[in-house]
Amino acid sequence: MKGVFMSDSLMLRVRDVAAGYGRHRVLEHLNFEVEAHDYLALVGSNGSGKTTLLRTILGLLAPLEGQIEWPQGKPHFGYVPQVVSVDEIFPLTASEIVQMGLFGRIGALRRVQKSHVEKAQSALEEVGIGHLSKKLFRELSGGQKQRTLIARALVADPQILVLDEHTNNLDIAGEKAIMNLIDEVRLRHNVAVLMVTHSLNAVANHAKHIGIIRDGRFDFAPVETVMHNEYLTHFYGVSMQVIEVGGRKVVL
Amino acid sequence: MFFKFTRFAPIFALLLSLFGSHFAWAQNIEDVPLEDPPLALEEQPYSPEGSAGAASQTPLPTPQNGFGEHRHDEAEPIAEETLSDPNSFIWQALFAGLVVAVLCAYLGMYVVARKMVFIGVALAEISSAGIALGILLGFAPLWGALGFMLLGVFLLSQRYAPRRLPPDAPVGVFYVLATAAAILMIAKSVEGEGHMLTLLRGDVLAVYPHETLQMLAVFAGIALVHALFGKEFLLVSLDRDMASTLGYKAARWDFLLFLTIGIAVALSIRSLGVLMTAAMLILPAATALLLAPRWKIAAVIAPLIGIFAVCLGLYLSLVGDFPASAVIVAVLFGVFGPVLLWNTVVRKH
C-alpha cells in the first residue's frame, strides 16, 4: 500500500517497513509519506500494532525490514505518551513534569534554571492550566494530566507532535477539548501532528490523513477518501455508514 | 576540552574513589582481618585458610586501636574511654551506619519509586553470594560482592520470556538461587556458619574503620554522580520513552543508575549485612514518599529518617544489649508504621 501524496516538504518516508518485536512481525509492507505540517492519525484497535508502528517511527524500535527516512533530517519530537505510562508514584508537580521536556536542551551536568521554569509555566498557560503548575501531577484530572503532557511536548518547540492514545480514559467532552487544543497548537506552532488512536470518530474531523490498521493490514489515505461508506465497508468487511451532523462526520 | 573533562568527571571520580578504596583496603589488610570474624570464633583470628596457625600472620586488632574489643563481650558496660575514643567500635558503628543511611536511603528512592524493591533485595542477596564466594576461596569478599553485583545487574536487566512469565518470577528465581549458593559456599568454607549469620544479620557494631573509609570514598563518588546527573536519572525513571525521544540513551542512563545502586549495596552488605542494607534501601524511602509532597523534599527526608534510625537504634542497642541491625530496622519500622497507617486511614478519608 502506498501513500497517496507527495510533496517537496517531505518530512517522513516509510518505505516497505516491517515493524514488530524480535522475530514477531506485527505489521509488514508499510509505505507512506508525511509532509511538514501534516496531520496524520494511525487508527486501529488495541493490539493491532499501531503503537508498535509509532515506536518504530520514533526510533524506539528498529524496523525489522525496510527504511524509515527523514529527508530533512530527524526532526525534534514532542512526544505525548499515554497518561498511564507516566509513573505517578514520583511526587512531581505539573511544572516539574513540563520542565523535563527541556532536559534535552539543558543537557547533562547542567541544572534547571529560572528561565526553564518560566518556559514551563508559559507552556502550561498555553494549554490552559497555568494555575495548576504547583499541583502534583497525580492529583490532576485525566484531562489536566493530558494537557500537562502536551505542554511538556510543546515546551521545547518541536517540529512534530507525536501523541499515543492521548484521548484514552477521557469522556466525550474531555476528548473533544483535547482534540480542539491539538488543532490550536498545531496551527500556532506550525508543527506536524502524528497520533495513534483506537477511535476513528475522534480524529475524523481533525486529521488530514488517516492510516487504518486492522488484522495486519494497513491502508493510508486522505481523510476525505477514508470517510466514505464504501471505503470503510470494504476495509473493515462489515457495513459502515458515515453521516454528517452539524458539519461533523461520524462513523456508525 | 574543559567541557569534555567535566562531562566525564563523575566517571573519573567514581574510578578514583574505587581505586582509593582499594588502596585503603590494601593498606589495611596487613593490620586487620579481611572480614569480620564470626561470633562463634571470636577468640580466633581470621584467615582465608581458617587454620589456627594463621593467628600469627593476621592478628586481631588490639583493644588499643579501638576496634575489635567489643567482640569479647558486647554486654559489658561501655567504658567512658570507649565513648571518648573516636576509633572505638561505637563511633565506628555510628559513622558507618550514617554513611550507609544517607546514601542507601537516597538511592532507595529510585528503588521504591520504580517498583524495584524485590530487585533491590535480590541484588543484595546476589552480592552476598559474592561475599560468600570470597570467603570460600579466600579472596577479598569486597571484590566478590562487586563482581556478583555486576553479574546481578546484568541478569536482572534482561527480559526472560516476557509474554509467558511475569517480570518478578525470574527475579525470585535469582533471589533463591543466590541465597542457596551463599549457604552452600559458606557451609563449605572453613569458618562455617558463623559467617552466614554475620552476612545475613549483619553487625554494624563490628565495622572496621577502613571499611567506613572505603564506603565514604566510594559513596562520595556515587553522590557526585547523582548530584551531576540527578535530573537524567529522574527522567529515565519516570518516562523512558520520553527520554529516548529527547535523544537520551535510556538504557545507558539506567545502567549507570543501577550501577551506583549496586556498588552501594555491595559495599554496604560487606560491612553491615543484607538485613540492614535492604532495610536502609526500602524503609526510609518508602516513609519519605508517604510523607513528602515533593520528590526533592522526599530526597532530603529519606536520609534524615535513616540518620535518625541509626542514632536511636545504636543507642537502644547499646543500652538494652540488643543486636544493633535488628534494632535499627525496628526503629525504621517504628517510623514507617504510623506514617503508613496515617496515609491508609486518615488521608484516605
XYZ file of C-alpha atoms in Angstrom:
601
model
C 0.000 0.000 0.000
C 1.329 3.378 -0.908
C 0.801 6.848 0.406
C -1.220 8.902 -1.996
C 0.526 12.243 -1.839
C 3.982 13.575 -2.498
C 5.424 16.920 -1.584
C 8.599 18.974 -1.719
C 8.360 19.492 2.037
C 8.537 15.794 2.714
C 9.251 15.120 6.371
C 8.976 11.341 6.753
C 9.160 8.473 4.308
C 8.252 4.963 5.480
C 9.490 2.549 2.850
C 8.421 -1.102 2.867
C 8.791 -1.284 6.636
C 8.059 -4.329 8.771
C 7.506 -3.445 12.435
C 7.464 -5.750 15.431
C 9.397 -7.167 18.377
C 12.219 -9.645 17.943
C 11.170 -12.117 15.301
C 7.487 -11.307 15.724
C 6.285 -9.145 12.847
C 3.223 -7.142 13.814
C 2.904 -5.127 10.587
C 4.516 -5.551 7.190
C 4.856 -3.754 3.856
C 4.183 -0.301 5.280
C 4.604 2.514 2.785
C 3.569 6.090 3.372
C 4.906 9.600 3.479
C 4.275 12.547 5.766
C 4.933 16.128 4.819
C 5.809 19.003 7.109
C 2.775 20.442 8.938
C 0.692 17.379 8.069
C -1.828 15.856 10.481
C -1.691 12.076 10.362
C -3.734 9.691 12.513
C -2.972 5.972 12.772
C -6.216 4.216 13.716
C -6.551 0.652 14.955
C -7.929 -1.497 17.720
C -5.936 -2.466 20.821
C -3.153 -4.870 19.894
C -3.360 -4.045 16.188
C 0.209 -2.745 16.127
C -0.353 0.992 15.888
C 1.791 1.767 18.943
C 4.469 -0.608 17.601
C 4.446 1.399 14.368
C 4.647 4.663 16.290
C 7.602 3.425 18.353
C 9.303 2.316 15.158
C 8.823 5.737 13.590
C 10.188 7.409 16.739
C 13.263 5.193 16.611
C 12.442 3.444 19.876
C 12.205 0.179 17.930
C 14.361 -0.718 14.943
C 12.349 -1.665 11.843
C 12.582 -5.378 11.161
C 12.747 -4.585 7.471
C 12.688 -1.536 5.214
C 13.644 2.040 5.981
C 12.347 4.974 7.977
C 13.731 8.063 6.259
C 13.736 11.700 7.364
C 14.597 13.624 4.161
C 15.101 16.917 6.021
C 16.947 15.351 8.945
C 15.445 13.754 12.016
C 13.064 16.322 13.487
C 12.690 17.395 17.070
C 9.885 15.262 18.503
C 7.325 16.457 21.000
C 6.173 13.151 22.451
C 2.898 12.769 24.337
C 2.736 9.249 25.811
C -0.302 7.519 27.229
C -1.064 9.086 30.603
C -0.695 5.726 32.344
C 2.914 5.429 31.190
C 3.933 8.378 33.381
C 4.591 6.935 36.818
C 2.513 8.785 39.399
C 4.441 7.431 42.374
C 7.074 10.083 41.745
C 5.741 13.147 43.595
C 6.364 15.708 40.859
C 4.397 18.857 40.125
C 2.897 19.698 36.751
C 5.654 22.294 36.310
C 8.399 19.752 37.078
C 6.889 17.327 34.569
C 6.853 20.021 31.877
C 10.436 21.076 32.667
C 11.512 17.555 31.692
C 10.665 18.426 28.108
C 13.606 20.855 28.242
C 16.175 18.377 29.588
C 17.382 17.552 26.073
C 18.221 21.216 25.579
C 19.623 21.834 29.028
C 21.937 18.841 28.644
C 23.684 16.690 31.216
C 25.689 18.358 34.006
C 23.536 21.497 33.883
C 20.783 22.336 36.299
C 17.298 23.636 35.602
C 17.412 27.458 35.624
C 14.748 30.025 36.389
C 14.279 30.656 32.664
C 13.392 26.977 32.175
C 10.813 27.157 34.957
C 9.299 30.256 33.303
C 9.191 28.495 29.925
C 7.409 25.546 31.530
C 4.919 27.943 33.108
C 4.240 29.541 29.698
C 3.627 26.113 28.163
C 1.181 25.234 30.929
C -0.631 28.534 30.430
C -0.844 27.868 26.708
C -2.709 24.621 27.321
C -4.959 26.336 29.857
C -3.675 25.007 33.176
C -1.113 27.602 34.232
C -2.826 27.871 37.609
C -2.114 24.187 38.313
C 1.650 24.358 37.838
C 2.415 23.685 41.506
C -0.087 20.892 41.880
C 1.150 17.302 41.934
C 0.717 15.510 38.617
C -1.059 12.608 40.316
C -3.642 14.971 41.792
C -4.729 16.289 38.383
C -7.777 15.040 36.496
C -7.346 12.930 33.350
C -7.803 15.911 31.040
C -5.428 18.063 33.094
C -2.791 15.332 33.009
C -3.137 15.120 29.258
C -2.757 18.898 28.963
C 0.363 18.721 31.144
C 1.901 16.122 28.846
C 1.003 18.193 25.780
C 2.660 21.208 27.437
C 5.747 19.060 28.090
C 5.825 18.087 24.414
C 5.409 21.694 23.256
C 7.849 23.343 25.652
C 10.914 22.547 23.556
C 9.374 23.858 20.289
C 9.095 20.524 18.447
C 8.737 20.119 14.688
C 6.418 17.166 15.031
C 3.954 16.427 17.818
C 3.593 12.693 18.414
C 0.638 11.511 20.505
C -0.001 7.953 21.681
C -3.632 7.202 22.591
C -3.910 10.643 24.126
C -7.692 10.518 24.475
C -7.774 7.253 26.435
C -9.724 7.481 29.685
C -11.325 10.798 28.732
C -15.056 11.343 28.429
C -16.541 12.787 25.236
C -16.230 16.376 26.445
C -12.637 15.850 27.526
C -11.797 14.154 24.231
C -13.275 16.994 22.226
C -11.465 19.628 24.298
C -8.105 17.889 23.845
C -8.617 17.406 20.083
C -9.501 21.101 19.729
C -6.427 22.025 21.768
C -4.235 19.985 19.425
C -5.752 21.779 16.436
C -4.936 25.117 18.071
C -1.335 24.322 18.992
C -0.735 22.733 15.589
C -1.649 25.979 13.874
C 0.037 28.207 16.455
C 3.353 26.275 16.459
C 3.191 25.230 12.812
C 4.018 21.637 13.695
C 3.155 18.325 12.088
C 0.962 16.000 14.141
C 1.259 12.226 14.220
C -1.142 10.409 16.533
C -2.344 6.899 17.186
C -5.832 6.210 18.450
C -8.394 3.433 18.504
C -11.247 5.843 17.720
C -11.830 6.821 14.113
C -14.550 9.228 15.207
C -12.087 11.074 17.463
C -9.853 12.017 14.537
C -12.290 12.040 11.626
C -12.841 15.799 11.798
C -9.277 16.779 12.665
C -6.692 14.690 10.794
C -5.693 15.326 7.162
C -4.514 11.787 6.507
C -5.507 8.530 8.143
C -3.685 5.214 8.290
C -6.022 2.376 9.232
C -4.644 -0.818 10.739
C -6.689 -3.993 11.076
C -5.705 -7.660 11.208
C -2.189 -6.939 9.960
C -3.488 -4.867 7.038
C -2.625 -1.198 6.665
C -4.125 1.417 4.385
C -3.222 5.062 4.174
C -5.333 7.770 2.562
C -6.539 11.382 2.890
C -9.363 11.720 5.383
C -11.808 12.638 2.587
C -11.150 9.243 0.971
C -11.361 7.278 4.217
C -14.597 8.836 5.450
C -16.875 7.151 2.896
C -19.272 4.268 3.361
C -17.739 2.221 0.535
C -14.158 2.669 1.670
C -14.809 1.750 5.313
C -17.179 -1.116 4.464
C -14.588 -2.535 2.087
C -11.717 -2.160 4.556
C -13.476 -3.468 7.656
C -15.579 -6.067 5.861
C -18.768 -5.032 7.651
C -21.379 -2.459 6.772
C -20.255 1.021 7.825
C -22.057 4.276 7.455
C -20.668 7.806 7.537
C -23.163 10.518 8.402
C -22.743 14.250 8.787
C -24.156 16.020 11.840
C -23.696 19.758 12.290
C -20.872 19.795 9.762
C -19.016 16.960 11.519
C -18.613 13.440 10.147
C -19.473 10.490 12.350
C -18.994 6.789 11.585
C -21.825 4.481 12.591
C 38.385 20.474 26.285
C 37.158 21.578 29.695
C 33.647 20.571 28.761
C 34.845 17.119 27.805
C 36.639 16.799 31.114
C 33.656 17.922 33.178
C 31.406 15.589 31.218
C 33.428 12.599 32.304
C 34.426 13.939 35.704
C 31.913 11.794 37.620
C 33.223 8.657 35.942
C 36.781 9.646 36.840
C 35.621 10.405 40.368
C 33.990 7.010 40.653
C 37.056 5.192 39.324
C 39.336 7.231 41.572
C 37.206 6.534 44.589
C 37.170 2.829 43.726
C 40.946 2.936 43.324
C 41.228 4.869 46.555
C 39.083 2.395 48.394
C 41.148 -0.474 47.042
C 44.281 1.334 48.138
C 42.793 1.866 51.569
C 41.887 -1.789 51.721
C 45.386 -2.812 50.660
C 46.837 -0.572 53.347
C 44.641 -2.060 55.993
C 44.825 -5.683 55.012
C 48.100 -6.084 56.818
C 46.721 -4.698 60.035
C 43.245 -6.080 60.273
C 41.354 -9.167 59.247
C 39.778 -9.223 55.813
C 36.405 -9.896 57.203
C 34.638 -9.666 60.468
C 35.242 -12.857 62.416
C 32.107 -14.812 63.255
C 30.805 -14.537 66.770
C 31.423 -18.219 67.357
C 35.048 -17.755 66.521
C 35.645 -14.503 68.319
C 38.783 -15.653 70.004
C 40.291 -16.980 66.797
C 41.986 -14.778 64.244
C 40.550 -14.843 60.768
C 42.470 -16.127 57.823
C 41.222 -17.328 54.477
C 42.657 -20.754 55.332
C 40.953 -20.646 58.662
C 43.699 -22.513 60.452
C 44.690 -21.638 63.960
C 48.211 -21.458 62.737
C 47.376 -18.339 60.820
C 46.999 -16.437 64.045
C 50.453 -15.045 63.932
C 50.001 -13.797 60.352
C 46.709 -11.997 60.792
C 46.458 -10.752 64.324
C 43.177 -9.457 65.626
C 43.017 -5.738 66.233
C 44.112 -4.902 69.708
C 41.969 -3.007 72.206
C 44.462 -0.167 71.981
C 43.493 0.687 68.442
C 39.939 0.987 69.471
C 38.106 -1.519 67.355
C 37.535 -5.131 67.938
C 37.297 -5.051 71.716
C 33.510 -5.153 71.597
C 33.694 -8.637 70.216
C 34.841 -10.004 73.520
C 31.702 -9.120 75.361
C 29.122 -6.782 73.944
C 27.104 -6.960 77.155
C 29.808 -5.275 79.196
C 29.067 -1.722 80.298
C 30.503 0.813 77.951
C 33.622 2.345 79.389
C 33.893 6.106 79.367
C 37.147 5.944 77.422
C 35.340 3.904 74.750
C 32.899 6.726 74.184
C 35.639 9.333 74.140
C 37.776 7.396 71.658
C 36.711 8.241 68.079
C 38.169 4.905 66.933
C 36.024 2.900 69.329
C 33.506 0.455 67.919
C 30.597 2.687 68.941
C 31.778 5.639 66.913
C 32.828 3.399 64.022
C 29.378 1.857 64.037
C 27.820 5.305 64.082
C 29.994 6.613 61.228
C 29.424 3.516 59.093
C 25.719 3.495 59.853
C 25.360 7.163 58.948
C 27.293 6.771 55.689
C 25.063 3.874 54.639
C 21.924 5.571 55.947
C 22.430 8.737 53.914
C 23.302 7.158 50.585
C 21.213 3.979 50.645
C 18.166 5.916 51.837
C 18.555 8.338 48.925
C 19.197 5.602 46.348
C 16.270 3.702 47.804
C 14.023 6.476 46.489
C 14.637 5.148 42.979
C 14.334 1.532 44.109
C 10.954 2.130 45.760
C 9.500 4.613 43.251
C 10.463 2.406 40.305
C 8.799 -0.571 41.993
C 12.114 -2.397 42.172
C 12.088 -3.317 45.852
C 12.229 -7.019 45.076
C 15.010 -6.389 42.555
C 16.909 -4.404 45.196
C 16.605 -7.217 47.721
C 17.587 -9.802 45.082
C 20.617 -7.699 44.140
C 21.599 -7.563 47.799
C 21.304 -11.349 48.061
C 23.335 -11.874 44.882
C 26.050 -9.562 46.266
C 26.077 -11.561 49.496
C 26.660 -14.725 47.448
C 29.754 -12.959 46.059
C 30.934 -12.324 49.597
C 30.382 -15.994 50.393
C 32.472 -16.955 47.362
C 35.253 -14.667 48.583
C 35.149 -16.331 51.991
C 35.147 -19.791 50.427
C 38.007 -19.200 48.016
C 39.977 -16.863 50.231
C 39.964 -13.641 48.236
C 38.727 -10.263 49.418
C 34.934 -10.532 49.858
C 34.501 -6.963 48.580
C 35.577 -7.997 45.092
C 33.269 -10.992 45.251
C 30.400 -8.683 46.199
C 31.217 -6.192 43.421
C 31.683 -8.926 40.812
C 28.430 -10.634 41.709
C 26.694 -7.259 41.879
C 27.690 -6.559 38.261
C 26.553 -10.051 37.288
C 23.308 -9.393 39.153
C 22.721 -6.063 37.407
C 23.224 -7.831 34.069
C 20.991 -10.777 34.916
C 18.215 -8.661 36.414
C 18.183 -6.205 33.499
C 17.403 -8.978 30.982
C 13.896 -9.917 29.897
C 13.073 -13.597 30.173
C 10.137 -14.840 28.095
C 8.135 -11.639 28.798
C 4.975 -12.991 27.171
C 4.911 -16.101 29.351
C 6.476 -15.064 32.656
C 5.771 -12.002 34.802
C 8.949 -9.972 35.351
C 9.222 -10.742 39.065
C 9.367 -14.517 38.526
C 12.989 -14.549 37.216
C 13.915 -12.069 39.975
C 12.546 -14.522 42.536
C 14.474 -17.360 40.929
C 17.748 -15.417 41.139
C 16.946 -14.446 44.726
C 16.519 -18.021 45.969
C 19.398 -19.237 43.799
C 21.755 -16.625 45.275
C 20.591 -17.436 48.820
C 21.130 -21.156 48.271
C 24.536 -20.544 46.678
C 25.613 -18.348 49.616
C 24.505 -21.007 52.120
C 26.327 -23.768 50.237
C 29.528 -21.769 49.858
C 29.563 -20.683 53.476
C 28.797 -24.229 54.629
C 31.803 -25.464 52.677
C 34.105 -22.718 53.949
C 36.349 -23.441 56.890
C 34.776 -20.787 59.085
C 31.347 -22.308 58.620
C 28.014 -20.903 59.550
C 29.242 -18.158 61.831
C 29.945 -16.136 58.723
C 26.462 -16.788 57.390
C 24.943 -15.267 60.487
C 27.127 -12.188 60.137
C 26.411 -11.954 56.426
C 22.654 -12.205 56.752
C 22.102 -10.421 60.041
C 24.989 -8.039 59.716
C 26.667 -6.370 62.612
C 27.034 -2.651 62.481
C 28.992 -2.858 65.741
C 31.672 -4.913 64.020
C 32.652 -2.444 61.324
C 36.317 -1.580 60.925
C 37.483 1.992 60.320
C 38.979 1.094 56.932
C 35.607 -0.234 55.818
C 33.964 3.035 56.757
C 36.642 4.949 54.860
C 36.174 2.756 51.808
C 32.433 3.322 51.900
C 32.885 7.042 52.427
C 35.238 7.319 49.443
C 33.087 5.270 47.078
C 29.837 6.781 48.311
C 31.245 10.272 47.749
C 31.830 9.287 44.123
C 28.278 7.944 43.842
C 26.871 11.093 45.453
C 28.795 13.201 42.928
C 27.376 11.175 40.034
C 23.856 11.723 41.383
C 24.475 15.423 42.012
C 25.531 15.850 38.397
C 23.047 13.534 36.687
C 20.079 13.577 39.058
C 17.691 15.029 36.501
C 18.679 12.443 33.887
C 18.127 9.586 36.349
C 14.746 11.053 37.235
C 13.729 11.420 33.581
C 14.595 7.850 32.559
C 12.933 6.588 35.732
C 9.723 8.494 35.130
C 9.296 8.171 31.373
C 11.834 6.113 29.478
C 10.254 6.615 26.047
C 10.136 10.371 26.522
C 13.832 10.330 27.436
C 14.613 8.377 24.266
C 12.719 10.831 22.065
C 14.772 13.643 23.645
C 17.925 11.886 22.490
C 18.941 10.195 25.725
C 20.317 6.667 25.559
C 17.890 5.494 28.230
C 19.472 2.057 28.611
C 22.890 3.595 29.365
C 21.463 6.005 31.917
C 19.550 3.164 33.524
C 22.712 1.086 33.666
C 24.628 3.933 35.334
C 21.821 4.363 37.864
C 21.707 0.628 38.635
C 25.491 0.545 38.824
C 25.555 3.223 41.524
C 22.842 1.384 43.454
C 24.641 -1.932 43.003
C 28.009 -0.613 44.201
C 26.389 0.978 47.246
C 24.563 -2.268 48.019
C 27.695 -4.402 47.598
C 29.799 -2.260 49.919
C 27.045 -1.856 52.446
C 26.396 -5.608 52.619
C 30.073 -6.352 53.044
C 30.138 -4.160 56.161
C 26.598 -4.157 57.541
C 24.955 -7.303 56.175
C 21.928 -7.977 53.988
C 19.318 -7.086 56.596
C 20.396 -3.533 57.344
C 21.291 -2.800 53.723
C 17.892 -3.926 52.459
C 16.158 -2.063 55.272
C 18.037 1.173 54.538
C 17.226 0.812 50.873
C 13.494 0.351 51.392
C 12.103 1.757 54.634
C 13.408 5.369 54.687
C 12.495 5.874 51.029
C 9.035 4.346 51.447
C 8.404 6.523 54.513
C 9.661 9.662 52.775
C 7.472 9.037 49.716
C 4.476 8.716 52.031
C 5.367 11.861 53.951
C 6.776 14.289 51.426
C 4.684 16.283 48.983
C 7.612 16.653 46.538
C 10.381 14.433 45.178
C 13.073 16.908 46.229
C 11.712 17.056 49.769
C 11.461 13.259 49.934
C 15.099 13.073 48.819
C 16.019 15.054 51.954
C 13.611 13.332 54.333
C 14.693 9.768 53.438
C 18.347 10.231 54.529
C 17.170 12.090 57.654
C 14.992 9.113 58.596
C 17.990 6.837 58.026
C 20.191 9.043 60.218
C 17.550 9.108 62.966
C 17.162 5.321 62.879
C 20.903 4.692 63.075
C 21.388 7.094 66.004
C 18.396 5.890 68.008
C 18.900 2.256 67.029
C 22.524 2.230 68.113
C 21.656 3.937 71.381
C 18.876 1.432 72.161
C 21.100 -1.424 71.096
C 23.850 -0.383 73.480
C 21.527 0.433 76.363
C 19.429 -2.717 76.026
C 22.149 -5.039 74.717
C 20.192 -5.877 71.573
C 21.595 -6.771 68.127
C 22.124 -3.341 66.576
C 20.986 -4.041 62.997
C 17.703 -5.541 64.146
C 17.036 -2.594 66.459
C 17.760 -0.118 63.641
C 15.286 -1.972 61.426
C 12.756 -1.859 64.276
C 13.238 1.897 64.604
C 12.810 2.315 60.853
C 9.549 0.403 61.034
C 8.582 2.431 64.090
C 8.630 5.479 61.841
C 7.191 3.793 58.760
C 4.302 2.021 60.509
C 2.472 5.094 61.863
C 3.085 7.022 58.650
C 1.618 4.166 56.619
C -1.319 3.899 58.999
C -1.952 7.628 58.772
C -1.825 7.529 54.980
C -4.037 4.463 54.785
C -6.679 5.508 57.291
C -6.631 9.282 57.769
C -5.578 10.563 54.335
C -7.925 8.156 52.598
C -10.847 9.917 54.231
